[in-house]
Coordinates of N, CA and C in Angstrom, one line a residue:
X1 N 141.8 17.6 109.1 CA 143.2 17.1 109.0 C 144.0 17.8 107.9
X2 N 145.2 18.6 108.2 CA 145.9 18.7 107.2 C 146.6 18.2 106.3
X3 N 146.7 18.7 105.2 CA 147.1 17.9 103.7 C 148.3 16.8 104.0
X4 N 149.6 17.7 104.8 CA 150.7 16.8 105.1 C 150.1 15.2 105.8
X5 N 149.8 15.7 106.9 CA 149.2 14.3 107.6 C 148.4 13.0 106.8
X6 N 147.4 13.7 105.7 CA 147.1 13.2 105.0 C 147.8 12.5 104.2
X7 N 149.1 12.9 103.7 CA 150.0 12.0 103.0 C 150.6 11.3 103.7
X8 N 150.9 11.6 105.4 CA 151.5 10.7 105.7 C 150.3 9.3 106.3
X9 N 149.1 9.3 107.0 CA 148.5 9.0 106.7 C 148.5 7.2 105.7
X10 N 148.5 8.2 103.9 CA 148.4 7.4 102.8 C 149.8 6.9 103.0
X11 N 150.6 7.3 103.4 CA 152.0 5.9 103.2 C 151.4 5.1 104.0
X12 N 151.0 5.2 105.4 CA 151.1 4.1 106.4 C 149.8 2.9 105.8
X13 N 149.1 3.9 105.0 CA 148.0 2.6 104.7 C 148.3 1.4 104.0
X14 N 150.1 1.6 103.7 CA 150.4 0.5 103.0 C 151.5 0.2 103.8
X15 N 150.2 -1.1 104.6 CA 151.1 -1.4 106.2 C 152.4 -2.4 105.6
X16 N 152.1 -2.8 105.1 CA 153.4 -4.4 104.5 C 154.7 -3.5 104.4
X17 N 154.6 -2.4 104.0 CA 156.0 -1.6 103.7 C 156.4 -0.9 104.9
X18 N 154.9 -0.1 105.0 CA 155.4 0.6 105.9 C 155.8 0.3 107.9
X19 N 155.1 -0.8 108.1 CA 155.4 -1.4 109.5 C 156.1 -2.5 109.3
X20 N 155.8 -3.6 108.2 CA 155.9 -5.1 108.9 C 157.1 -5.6 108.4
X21 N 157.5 -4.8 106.9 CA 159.0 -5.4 106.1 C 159.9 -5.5 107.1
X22 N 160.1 -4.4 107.8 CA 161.7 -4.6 108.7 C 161.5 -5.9 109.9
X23 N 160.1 -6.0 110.9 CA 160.4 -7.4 111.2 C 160.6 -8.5 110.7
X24 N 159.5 -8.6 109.7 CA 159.9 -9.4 108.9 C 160.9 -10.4 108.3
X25 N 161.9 -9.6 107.7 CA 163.4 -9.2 107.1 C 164.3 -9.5 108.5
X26 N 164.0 -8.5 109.5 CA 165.5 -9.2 110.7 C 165.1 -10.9 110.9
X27 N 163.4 -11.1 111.1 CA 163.4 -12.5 111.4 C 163.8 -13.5 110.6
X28 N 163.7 -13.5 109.6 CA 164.0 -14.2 108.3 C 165.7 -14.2 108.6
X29 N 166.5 -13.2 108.5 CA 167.9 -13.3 108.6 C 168.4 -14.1 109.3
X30 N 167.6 -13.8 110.7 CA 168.4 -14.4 112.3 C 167.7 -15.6 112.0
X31 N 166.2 -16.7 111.3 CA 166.0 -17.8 111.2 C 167.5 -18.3 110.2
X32 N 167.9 -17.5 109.7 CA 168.9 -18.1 108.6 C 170.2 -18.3 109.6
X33 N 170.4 -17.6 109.8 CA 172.0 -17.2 110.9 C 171.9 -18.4 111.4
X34 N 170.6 -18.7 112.5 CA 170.8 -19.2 113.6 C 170.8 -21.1 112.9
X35 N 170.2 -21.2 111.8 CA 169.6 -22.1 110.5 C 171.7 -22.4 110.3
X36 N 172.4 -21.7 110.1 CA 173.7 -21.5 110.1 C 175.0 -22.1 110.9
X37 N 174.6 -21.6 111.9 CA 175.0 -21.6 113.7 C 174.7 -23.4 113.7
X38 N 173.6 -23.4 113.4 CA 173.3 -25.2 113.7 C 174.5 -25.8 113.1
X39 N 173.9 -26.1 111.4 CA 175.1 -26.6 111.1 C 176.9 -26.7 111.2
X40 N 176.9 -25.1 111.9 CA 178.5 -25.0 112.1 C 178.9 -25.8 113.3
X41 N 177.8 -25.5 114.6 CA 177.7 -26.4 115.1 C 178.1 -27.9 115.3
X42 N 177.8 -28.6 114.4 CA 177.5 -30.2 114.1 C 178.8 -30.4 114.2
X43 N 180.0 -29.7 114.0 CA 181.4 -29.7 113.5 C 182.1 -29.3 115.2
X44 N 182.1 -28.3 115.4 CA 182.3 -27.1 116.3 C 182.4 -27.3 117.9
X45 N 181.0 -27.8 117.8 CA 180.2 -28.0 119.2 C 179.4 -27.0 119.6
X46 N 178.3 -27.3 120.2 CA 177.7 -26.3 120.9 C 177.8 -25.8 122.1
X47 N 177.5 -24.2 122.8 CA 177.1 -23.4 121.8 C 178.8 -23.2 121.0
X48 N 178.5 -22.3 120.0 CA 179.9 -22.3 119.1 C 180.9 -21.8 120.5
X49 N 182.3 -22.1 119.7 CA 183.3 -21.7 120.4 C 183.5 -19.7 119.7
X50 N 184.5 -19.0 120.7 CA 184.5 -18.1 120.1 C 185.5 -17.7 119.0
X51 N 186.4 -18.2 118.6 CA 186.4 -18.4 117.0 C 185.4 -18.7 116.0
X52 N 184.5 -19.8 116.0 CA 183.7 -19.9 115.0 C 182.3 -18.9 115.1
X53 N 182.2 -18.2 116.5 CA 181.3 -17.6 116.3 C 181.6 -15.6 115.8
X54 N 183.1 -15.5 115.7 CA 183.2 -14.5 114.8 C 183.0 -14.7 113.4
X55 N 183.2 -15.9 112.8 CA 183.1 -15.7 111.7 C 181.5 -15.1 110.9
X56 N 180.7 -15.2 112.1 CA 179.2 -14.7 112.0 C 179.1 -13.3 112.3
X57 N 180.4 -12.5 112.4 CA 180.2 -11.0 112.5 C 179.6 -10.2 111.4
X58 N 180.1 -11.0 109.6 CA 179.8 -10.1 108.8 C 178.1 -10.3 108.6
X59 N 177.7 -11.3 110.1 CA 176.4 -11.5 110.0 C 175.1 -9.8 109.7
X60 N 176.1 -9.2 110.6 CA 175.7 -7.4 110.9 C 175.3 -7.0 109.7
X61 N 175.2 -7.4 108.8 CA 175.3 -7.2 106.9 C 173.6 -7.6 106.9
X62 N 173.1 -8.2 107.5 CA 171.9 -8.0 107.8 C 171.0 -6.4 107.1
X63 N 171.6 -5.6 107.3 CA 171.4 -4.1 107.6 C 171.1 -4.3 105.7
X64 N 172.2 -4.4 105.2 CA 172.4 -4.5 103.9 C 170.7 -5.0 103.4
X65 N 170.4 -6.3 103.4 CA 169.2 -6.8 102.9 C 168.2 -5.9 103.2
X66 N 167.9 -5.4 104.3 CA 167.2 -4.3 105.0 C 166.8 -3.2 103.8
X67 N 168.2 -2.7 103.8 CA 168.5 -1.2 103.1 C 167.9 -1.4 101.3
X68 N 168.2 -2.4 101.1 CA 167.8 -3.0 99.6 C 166.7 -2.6 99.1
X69 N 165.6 -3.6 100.3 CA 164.4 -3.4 100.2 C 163.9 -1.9 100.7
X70 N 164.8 -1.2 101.2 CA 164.4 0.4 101.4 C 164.1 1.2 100.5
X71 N 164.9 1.5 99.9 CA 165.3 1.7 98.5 C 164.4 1.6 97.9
X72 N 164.1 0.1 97.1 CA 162.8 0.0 96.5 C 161.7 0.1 96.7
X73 N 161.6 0.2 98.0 CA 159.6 0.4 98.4 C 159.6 2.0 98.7
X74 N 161.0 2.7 99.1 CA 160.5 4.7 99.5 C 160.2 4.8 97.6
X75 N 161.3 4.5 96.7 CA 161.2 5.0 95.6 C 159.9 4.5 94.8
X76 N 159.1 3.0 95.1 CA 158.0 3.5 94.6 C 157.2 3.9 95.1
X77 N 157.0 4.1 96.4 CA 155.8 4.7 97.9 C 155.9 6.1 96.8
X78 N 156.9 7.4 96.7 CA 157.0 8.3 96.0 C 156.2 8.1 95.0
X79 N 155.9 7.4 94.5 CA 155.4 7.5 92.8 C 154.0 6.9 92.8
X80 N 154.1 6.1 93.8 CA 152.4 5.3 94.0 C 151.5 6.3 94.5
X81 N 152.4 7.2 95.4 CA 151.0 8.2 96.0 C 151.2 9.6 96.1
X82 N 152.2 10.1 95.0 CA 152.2 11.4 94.8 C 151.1 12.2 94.1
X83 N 150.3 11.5 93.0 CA 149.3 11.9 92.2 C 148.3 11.9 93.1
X84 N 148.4 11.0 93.9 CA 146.5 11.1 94.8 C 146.6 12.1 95.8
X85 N 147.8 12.6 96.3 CA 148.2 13.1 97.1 C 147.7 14.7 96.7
X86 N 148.2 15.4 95.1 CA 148.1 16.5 94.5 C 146.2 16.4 93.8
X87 N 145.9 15.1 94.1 CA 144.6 15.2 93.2 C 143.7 15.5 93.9
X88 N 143.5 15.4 95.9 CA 143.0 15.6 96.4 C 142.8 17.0 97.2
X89 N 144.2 18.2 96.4 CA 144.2 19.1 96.9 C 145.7 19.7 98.2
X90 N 146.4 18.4 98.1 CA 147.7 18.4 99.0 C 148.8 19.2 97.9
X91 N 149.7 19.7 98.5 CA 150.9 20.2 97.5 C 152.0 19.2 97.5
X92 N 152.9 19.8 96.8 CA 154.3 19.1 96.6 C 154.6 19.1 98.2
X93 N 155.2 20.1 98.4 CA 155.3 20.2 99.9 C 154.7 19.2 101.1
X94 N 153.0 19.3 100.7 CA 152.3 18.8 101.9 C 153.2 17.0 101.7
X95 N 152.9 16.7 99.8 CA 153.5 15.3 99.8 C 154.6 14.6 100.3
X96 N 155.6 15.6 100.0 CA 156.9 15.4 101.0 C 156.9 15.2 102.6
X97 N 156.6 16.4 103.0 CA 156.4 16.1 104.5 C 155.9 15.0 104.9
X98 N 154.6 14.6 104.8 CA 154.1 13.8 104.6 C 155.0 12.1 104.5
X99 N 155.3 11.7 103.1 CA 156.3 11.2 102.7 C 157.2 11.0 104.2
X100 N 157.6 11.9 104.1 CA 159.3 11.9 105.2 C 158.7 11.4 106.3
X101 N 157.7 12.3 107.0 CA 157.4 11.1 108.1 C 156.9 9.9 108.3
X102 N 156.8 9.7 107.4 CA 156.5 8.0 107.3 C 157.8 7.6 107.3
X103 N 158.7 7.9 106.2 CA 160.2 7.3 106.3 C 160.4 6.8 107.8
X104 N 160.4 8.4 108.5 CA 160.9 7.9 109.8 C 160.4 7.3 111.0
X105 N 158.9 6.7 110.4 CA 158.2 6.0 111.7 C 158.7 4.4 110.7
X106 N 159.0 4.6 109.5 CA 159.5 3.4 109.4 C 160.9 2.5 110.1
X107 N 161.9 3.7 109.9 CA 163.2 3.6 110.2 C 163.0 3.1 111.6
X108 N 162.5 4.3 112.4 CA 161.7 3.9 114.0 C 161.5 2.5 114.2
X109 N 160.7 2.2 113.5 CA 160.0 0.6 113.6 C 161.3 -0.3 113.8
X110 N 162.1 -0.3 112.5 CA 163.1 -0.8 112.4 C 164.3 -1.0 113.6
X111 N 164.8 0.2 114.0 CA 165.9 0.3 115.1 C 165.1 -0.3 116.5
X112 N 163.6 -0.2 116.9 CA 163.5 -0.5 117.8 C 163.1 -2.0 117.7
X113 N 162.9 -2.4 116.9 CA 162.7 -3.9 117.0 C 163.9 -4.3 116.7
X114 N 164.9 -4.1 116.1 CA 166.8 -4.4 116.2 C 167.3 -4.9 117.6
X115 N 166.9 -3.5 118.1 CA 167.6 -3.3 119.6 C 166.8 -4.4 120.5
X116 N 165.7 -4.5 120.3 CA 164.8 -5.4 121.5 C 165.6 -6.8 120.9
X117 N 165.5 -7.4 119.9 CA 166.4 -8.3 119.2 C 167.5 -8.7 119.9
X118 N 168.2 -7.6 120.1 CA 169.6 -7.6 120.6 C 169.5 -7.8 122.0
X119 N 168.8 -7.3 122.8 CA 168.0 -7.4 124.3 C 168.0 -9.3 124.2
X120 N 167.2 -9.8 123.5 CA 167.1 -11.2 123.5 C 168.2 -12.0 123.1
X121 N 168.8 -11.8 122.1 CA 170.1 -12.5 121.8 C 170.9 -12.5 123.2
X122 N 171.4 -10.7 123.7 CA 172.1 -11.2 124.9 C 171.7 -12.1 126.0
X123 N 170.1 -12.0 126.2 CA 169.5 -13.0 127.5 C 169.5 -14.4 126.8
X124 N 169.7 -14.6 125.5 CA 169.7 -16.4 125.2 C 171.1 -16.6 124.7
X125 N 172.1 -15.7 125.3 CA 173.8 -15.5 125.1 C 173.5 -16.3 123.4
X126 N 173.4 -15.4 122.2 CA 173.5 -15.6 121.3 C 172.8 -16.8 121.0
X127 N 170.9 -16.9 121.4 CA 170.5 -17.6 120.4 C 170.6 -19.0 120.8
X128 N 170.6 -18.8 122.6 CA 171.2 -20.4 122.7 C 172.6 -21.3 122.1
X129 N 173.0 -20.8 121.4 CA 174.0 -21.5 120.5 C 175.0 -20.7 120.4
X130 N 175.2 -19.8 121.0 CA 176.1 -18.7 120.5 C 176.4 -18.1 119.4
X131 N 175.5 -17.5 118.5 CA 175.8 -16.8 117.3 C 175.3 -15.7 118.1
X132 N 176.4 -14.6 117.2 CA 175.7 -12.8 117.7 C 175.7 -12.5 116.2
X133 N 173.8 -12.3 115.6 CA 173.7 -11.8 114.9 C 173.7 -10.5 114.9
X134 N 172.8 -9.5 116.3 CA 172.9 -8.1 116.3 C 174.2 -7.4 117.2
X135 N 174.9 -8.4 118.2 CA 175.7 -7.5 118.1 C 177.4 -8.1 117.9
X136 N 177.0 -7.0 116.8 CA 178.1 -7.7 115.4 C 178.9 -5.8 115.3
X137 N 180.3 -5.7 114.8 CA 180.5 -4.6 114.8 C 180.3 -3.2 114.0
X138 N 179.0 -4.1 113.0 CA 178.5 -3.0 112.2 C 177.5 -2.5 113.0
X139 N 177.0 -3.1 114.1 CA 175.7 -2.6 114.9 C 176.1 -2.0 116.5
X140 N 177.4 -2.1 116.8 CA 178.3 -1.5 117.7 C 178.4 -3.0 118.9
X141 N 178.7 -3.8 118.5 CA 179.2 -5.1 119.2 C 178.1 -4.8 120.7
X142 N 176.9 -5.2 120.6 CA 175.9 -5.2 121.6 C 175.6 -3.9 122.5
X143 N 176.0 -2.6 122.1 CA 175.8 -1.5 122.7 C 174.4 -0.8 122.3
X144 N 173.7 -1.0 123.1 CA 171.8 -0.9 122.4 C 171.6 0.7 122.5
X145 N 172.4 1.3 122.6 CA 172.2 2.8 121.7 C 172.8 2.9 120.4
X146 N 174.0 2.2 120.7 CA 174.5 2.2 119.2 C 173.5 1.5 118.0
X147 N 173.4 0.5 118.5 CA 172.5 0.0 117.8 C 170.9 0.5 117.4
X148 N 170.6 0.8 118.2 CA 169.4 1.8 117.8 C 169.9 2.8 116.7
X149 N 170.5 3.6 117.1 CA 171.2 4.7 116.4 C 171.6 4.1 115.0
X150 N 172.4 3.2 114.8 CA 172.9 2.4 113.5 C 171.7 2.2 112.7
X151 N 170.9 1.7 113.2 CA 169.7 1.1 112.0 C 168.5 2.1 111.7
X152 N 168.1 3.1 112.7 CA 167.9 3.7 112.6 C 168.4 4.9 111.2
X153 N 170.1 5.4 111.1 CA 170.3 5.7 110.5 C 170.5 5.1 109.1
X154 N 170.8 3.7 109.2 CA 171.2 3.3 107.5 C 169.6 2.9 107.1
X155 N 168.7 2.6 107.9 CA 167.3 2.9 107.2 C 167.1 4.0 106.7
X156 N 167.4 5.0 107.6 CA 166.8 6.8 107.1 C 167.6 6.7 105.7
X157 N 168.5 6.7 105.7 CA 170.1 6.9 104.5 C 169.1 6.0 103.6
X158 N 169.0 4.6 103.3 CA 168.0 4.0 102.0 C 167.0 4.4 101.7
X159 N 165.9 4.9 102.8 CA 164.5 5.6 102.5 C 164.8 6.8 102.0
X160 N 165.7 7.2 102.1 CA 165.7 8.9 101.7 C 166.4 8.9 100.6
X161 N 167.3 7.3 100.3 CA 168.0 7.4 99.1 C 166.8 6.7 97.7
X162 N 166.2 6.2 98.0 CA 164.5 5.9 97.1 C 164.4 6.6 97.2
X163 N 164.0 7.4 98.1 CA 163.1 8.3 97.8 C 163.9 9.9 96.6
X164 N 165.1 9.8 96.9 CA 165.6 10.5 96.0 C 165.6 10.5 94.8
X165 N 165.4 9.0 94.3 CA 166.0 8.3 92.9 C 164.6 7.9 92.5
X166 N 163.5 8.2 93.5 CA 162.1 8.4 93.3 C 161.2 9.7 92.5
X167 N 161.5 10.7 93.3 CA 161.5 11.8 92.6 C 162.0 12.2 91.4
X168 N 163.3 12.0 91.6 CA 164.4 12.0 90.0 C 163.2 11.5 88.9
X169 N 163.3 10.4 89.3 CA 162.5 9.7 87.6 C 160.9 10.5 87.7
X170 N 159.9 10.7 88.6 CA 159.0 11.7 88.8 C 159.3 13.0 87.7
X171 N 160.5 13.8 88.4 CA 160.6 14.8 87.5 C 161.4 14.6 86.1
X172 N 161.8 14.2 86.1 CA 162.8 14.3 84.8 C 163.0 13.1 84.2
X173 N 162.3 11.5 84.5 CA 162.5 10.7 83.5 C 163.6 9.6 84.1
X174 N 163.4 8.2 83.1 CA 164.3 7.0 83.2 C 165.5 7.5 83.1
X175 N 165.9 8.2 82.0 CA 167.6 8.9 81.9 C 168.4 9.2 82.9
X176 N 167.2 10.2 83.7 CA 167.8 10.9 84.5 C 168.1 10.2 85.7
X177 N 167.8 9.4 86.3 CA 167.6 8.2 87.1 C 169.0 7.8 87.1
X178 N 169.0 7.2 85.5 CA 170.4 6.5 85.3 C 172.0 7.2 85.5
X179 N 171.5 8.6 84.6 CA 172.6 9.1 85.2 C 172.9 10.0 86.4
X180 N 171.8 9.7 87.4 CA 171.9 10.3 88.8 C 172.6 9.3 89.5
X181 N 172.7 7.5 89.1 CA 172.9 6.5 90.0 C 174.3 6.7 89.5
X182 N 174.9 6.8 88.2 CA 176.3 6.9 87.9 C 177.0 7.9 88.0
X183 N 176.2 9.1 88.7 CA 176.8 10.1 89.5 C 177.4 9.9 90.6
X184 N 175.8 9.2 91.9 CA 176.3 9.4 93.2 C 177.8 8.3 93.2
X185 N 177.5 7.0 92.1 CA 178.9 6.5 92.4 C 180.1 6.7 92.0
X186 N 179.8 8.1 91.3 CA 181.4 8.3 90.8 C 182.1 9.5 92.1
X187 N 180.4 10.1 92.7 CA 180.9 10.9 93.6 C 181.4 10.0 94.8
X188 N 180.4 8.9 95.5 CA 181.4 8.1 96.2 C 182.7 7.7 96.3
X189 N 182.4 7.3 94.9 CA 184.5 6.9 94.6 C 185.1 8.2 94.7
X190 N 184.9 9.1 94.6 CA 185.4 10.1 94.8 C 185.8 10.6 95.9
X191 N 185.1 10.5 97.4 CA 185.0 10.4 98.2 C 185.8 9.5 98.9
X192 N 185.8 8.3 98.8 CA 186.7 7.3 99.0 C 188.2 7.4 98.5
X193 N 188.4 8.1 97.3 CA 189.6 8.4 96.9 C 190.3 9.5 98.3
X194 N 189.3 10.5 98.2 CA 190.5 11.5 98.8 C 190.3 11.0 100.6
X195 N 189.4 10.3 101.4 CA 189.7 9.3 102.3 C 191.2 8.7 102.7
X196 N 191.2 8.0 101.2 CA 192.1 7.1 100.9 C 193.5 8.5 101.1
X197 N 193.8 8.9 100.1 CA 194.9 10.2 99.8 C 194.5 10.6 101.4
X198 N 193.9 11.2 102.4 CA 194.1 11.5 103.8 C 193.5 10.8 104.6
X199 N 194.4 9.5 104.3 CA 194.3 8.2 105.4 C 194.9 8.4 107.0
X200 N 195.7 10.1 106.8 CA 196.0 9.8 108.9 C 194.5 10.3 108.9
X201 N 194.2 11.3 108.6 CA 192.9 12.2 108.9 C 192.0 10.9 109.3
X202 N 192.0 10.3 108.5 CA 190.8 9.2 107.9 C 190.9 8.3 109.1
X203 N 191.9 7.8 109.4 CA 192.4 6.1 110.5 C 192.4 7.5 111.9
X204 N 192.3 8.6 111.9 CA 192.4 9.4 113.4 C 190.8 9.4 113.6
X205 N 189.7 10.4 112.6 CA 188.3 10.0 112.7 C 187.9 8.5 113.5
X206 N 188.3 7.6 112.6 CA 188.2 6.1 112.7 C 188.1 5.6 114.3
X207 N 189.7 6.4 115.0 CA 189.4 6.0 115.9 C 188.7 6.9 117.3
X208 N 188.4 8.1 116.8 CA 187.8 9.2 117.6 C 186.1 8.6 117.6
X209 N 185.8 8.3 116.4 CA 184.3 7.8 116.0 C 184.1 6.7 116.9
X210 N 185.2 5.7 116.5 CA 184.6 4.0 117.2 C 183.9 3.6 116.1
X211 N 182.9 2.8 117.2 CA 181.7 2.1 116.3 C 180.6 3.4 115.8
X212 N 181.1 4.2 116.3 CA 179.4 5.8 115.8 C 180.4 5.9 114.6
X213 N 181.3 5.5 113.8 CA 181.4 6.2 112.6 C 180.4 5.6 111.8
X214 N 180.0 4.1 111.6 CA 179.2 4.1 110.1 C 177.7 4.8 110.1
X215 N 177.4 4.3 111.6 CA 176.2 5.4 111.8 C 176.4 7.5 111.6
X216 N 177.5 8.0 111.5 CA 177.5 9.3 111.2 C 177.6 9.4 109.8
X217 N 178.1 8.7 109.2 CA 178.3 8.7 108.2 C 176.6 8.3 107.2
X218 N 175.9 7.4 107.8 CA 175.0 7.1 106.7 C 174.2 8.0 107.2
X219 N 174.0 8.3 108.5 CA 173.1 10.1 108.7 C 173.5 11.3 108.2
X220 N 175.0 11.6 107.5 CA 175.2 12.4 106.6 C 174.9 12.1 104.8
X221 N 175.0 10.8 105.0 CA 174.1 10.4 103.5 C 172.5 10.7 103.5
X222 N 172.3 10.1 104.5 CA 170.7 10.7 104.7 C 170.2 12.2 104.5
X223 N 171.3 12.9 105.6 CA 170.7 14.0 105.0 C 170.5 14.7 103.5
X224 N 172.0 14.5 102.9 CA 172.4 14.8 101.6 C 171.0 14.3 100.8
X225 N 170.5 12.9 100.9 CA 169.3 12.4 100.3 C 168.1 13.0 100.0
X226 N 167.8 13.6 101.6 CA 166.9 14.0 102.0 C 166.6 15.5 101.4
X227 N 167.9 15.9 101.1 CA 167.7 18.0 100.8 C 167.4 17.1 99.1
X228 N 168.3 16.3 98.4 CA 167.9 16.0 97.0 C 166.8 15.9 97.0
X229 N 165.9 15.0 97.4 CA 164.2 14.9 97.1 C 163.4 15.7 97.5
X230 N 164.1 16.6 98.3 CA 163.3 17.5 98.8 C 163.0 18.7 97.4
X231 N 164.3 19.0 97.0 CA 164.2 19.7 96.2 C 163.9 19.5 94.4
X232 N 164.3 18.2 94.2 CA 163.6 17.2 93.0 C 162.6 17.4 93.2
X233 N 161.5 17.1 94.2 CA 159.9 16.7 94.5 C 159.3 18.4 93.8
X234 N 159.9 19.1 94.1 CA 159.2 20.5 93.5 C 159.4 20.6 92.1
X235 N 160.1 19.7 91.4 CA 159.8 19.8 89.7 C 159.3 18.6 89.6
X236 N 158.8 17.8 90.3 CA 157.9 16.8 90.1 C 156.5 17.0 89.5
X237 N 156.1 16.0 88.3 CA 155.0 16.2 87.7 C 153.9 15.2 87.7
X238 N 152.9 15.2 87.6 CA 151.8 14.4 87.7 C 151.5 13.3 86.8

């Protein structure tokens, strides 16, 4: 077996992160949503009317709690199993690869249990009660490629963003960590500024994209993540 495999491999042996967090996590949400839905319900009537049941759009935010826990489990997966990885004879290299494909059998896991989600919400027209937790317009209002596509990408975009802010502290330390995090957000804002200054450009994208914009966009975060750790991981030290 080669070294890469072998690291990838060592992520997956830490099933709780690497398979089970994302069902998990959507279940938990939608017991909450739907935990929600009841009591709006009680007022409302059942299933909700459709006014009350938009107000469950910014339910899609879902994604957010998701991405949270991404974050923290790629950036310490990075640090938990980079030394066993070089101690057994694997390179930086092999660890990364390695590494990355686990990210994306994670992300994987994630978007296709989303979508199947979504597959059941529409057949129990929102949960019996009418709440639409997955298709909400951050997940492309029940279009199950979009939605695959979407969670798919803002998983890859968090795993790759740990994993960047993983390596960082690997090579260079707590400091540098810190002022990498007060970087990317001054470069965001930065970003958002000149957005903002070319708002026809910005509101013409907006509508050329649709619902694929937040998904292209956190696959262009992703990638950006991805070349960072890539290239961090080679001044990484043991």
């Amino acid at each position: 077996m080669n070294y890469p495999m072998r690291s990838f491999r060592l992520y997956m042996s830490h099933r709780t992160y690497a398979i089970y967090v994302a069902p998990v996590m959507f279940l938990a949400v939608l017991a909450l949503t739907v935990i929600a839905g009841l009591i709006t319900g009680m007022v409302t009537g059942l299933p909700l009317p459709p006014e009350a049941a938009t107000t469950f759009s910014g339910m899609g935010m879902l994604v957010s709690v998701l991405i949270g826990f991404f974050i923290s489990s790629s950036a310490l997966a990075v640090n938990r199993t980079f030394a066993t990885v070089l101690a057994f004879g694997g390179t930086r290299r092999d660890f990364w690869m390695g590494s990355a494909m686990g990210f994306g059998v994670t992300a994987l896991i994630a978007a296709v249990f989303a979508t199947a989600l979504l597959g059941i919400e529409e057949l129990t027209n929102g949960w019996f009660i009418g709440v639409p937790v997955f298709g909400t317009p951050l997940l492309g209002n029940g279009d199950y490629l979009i939605t695959f596509v979407a969670v798919l990408a803002y998983s890859l975009a968090a795993l790759f963003t740990g994993a960047a802010f993983g390596t960082i502290f690997r090579a260079f330390g707590a400091t540098a960590v810190t002022m990498a995090i007060i970087g990317a957000v001054l470069i965001v804002a930065g970003i958002v500024a000149v957005l903002v200054w070319q708002r026809e450009f910005t509101i013409q994208a907006a509508i050329d994209l649709g619902h694929w914009l937040p998904s292209v966009l956190a696959a262009a975060f992703a990638l950006v993540c991805l070349l960072v750790s890539y290239v961090t991981n080679k001044k990484a030290t043991v």
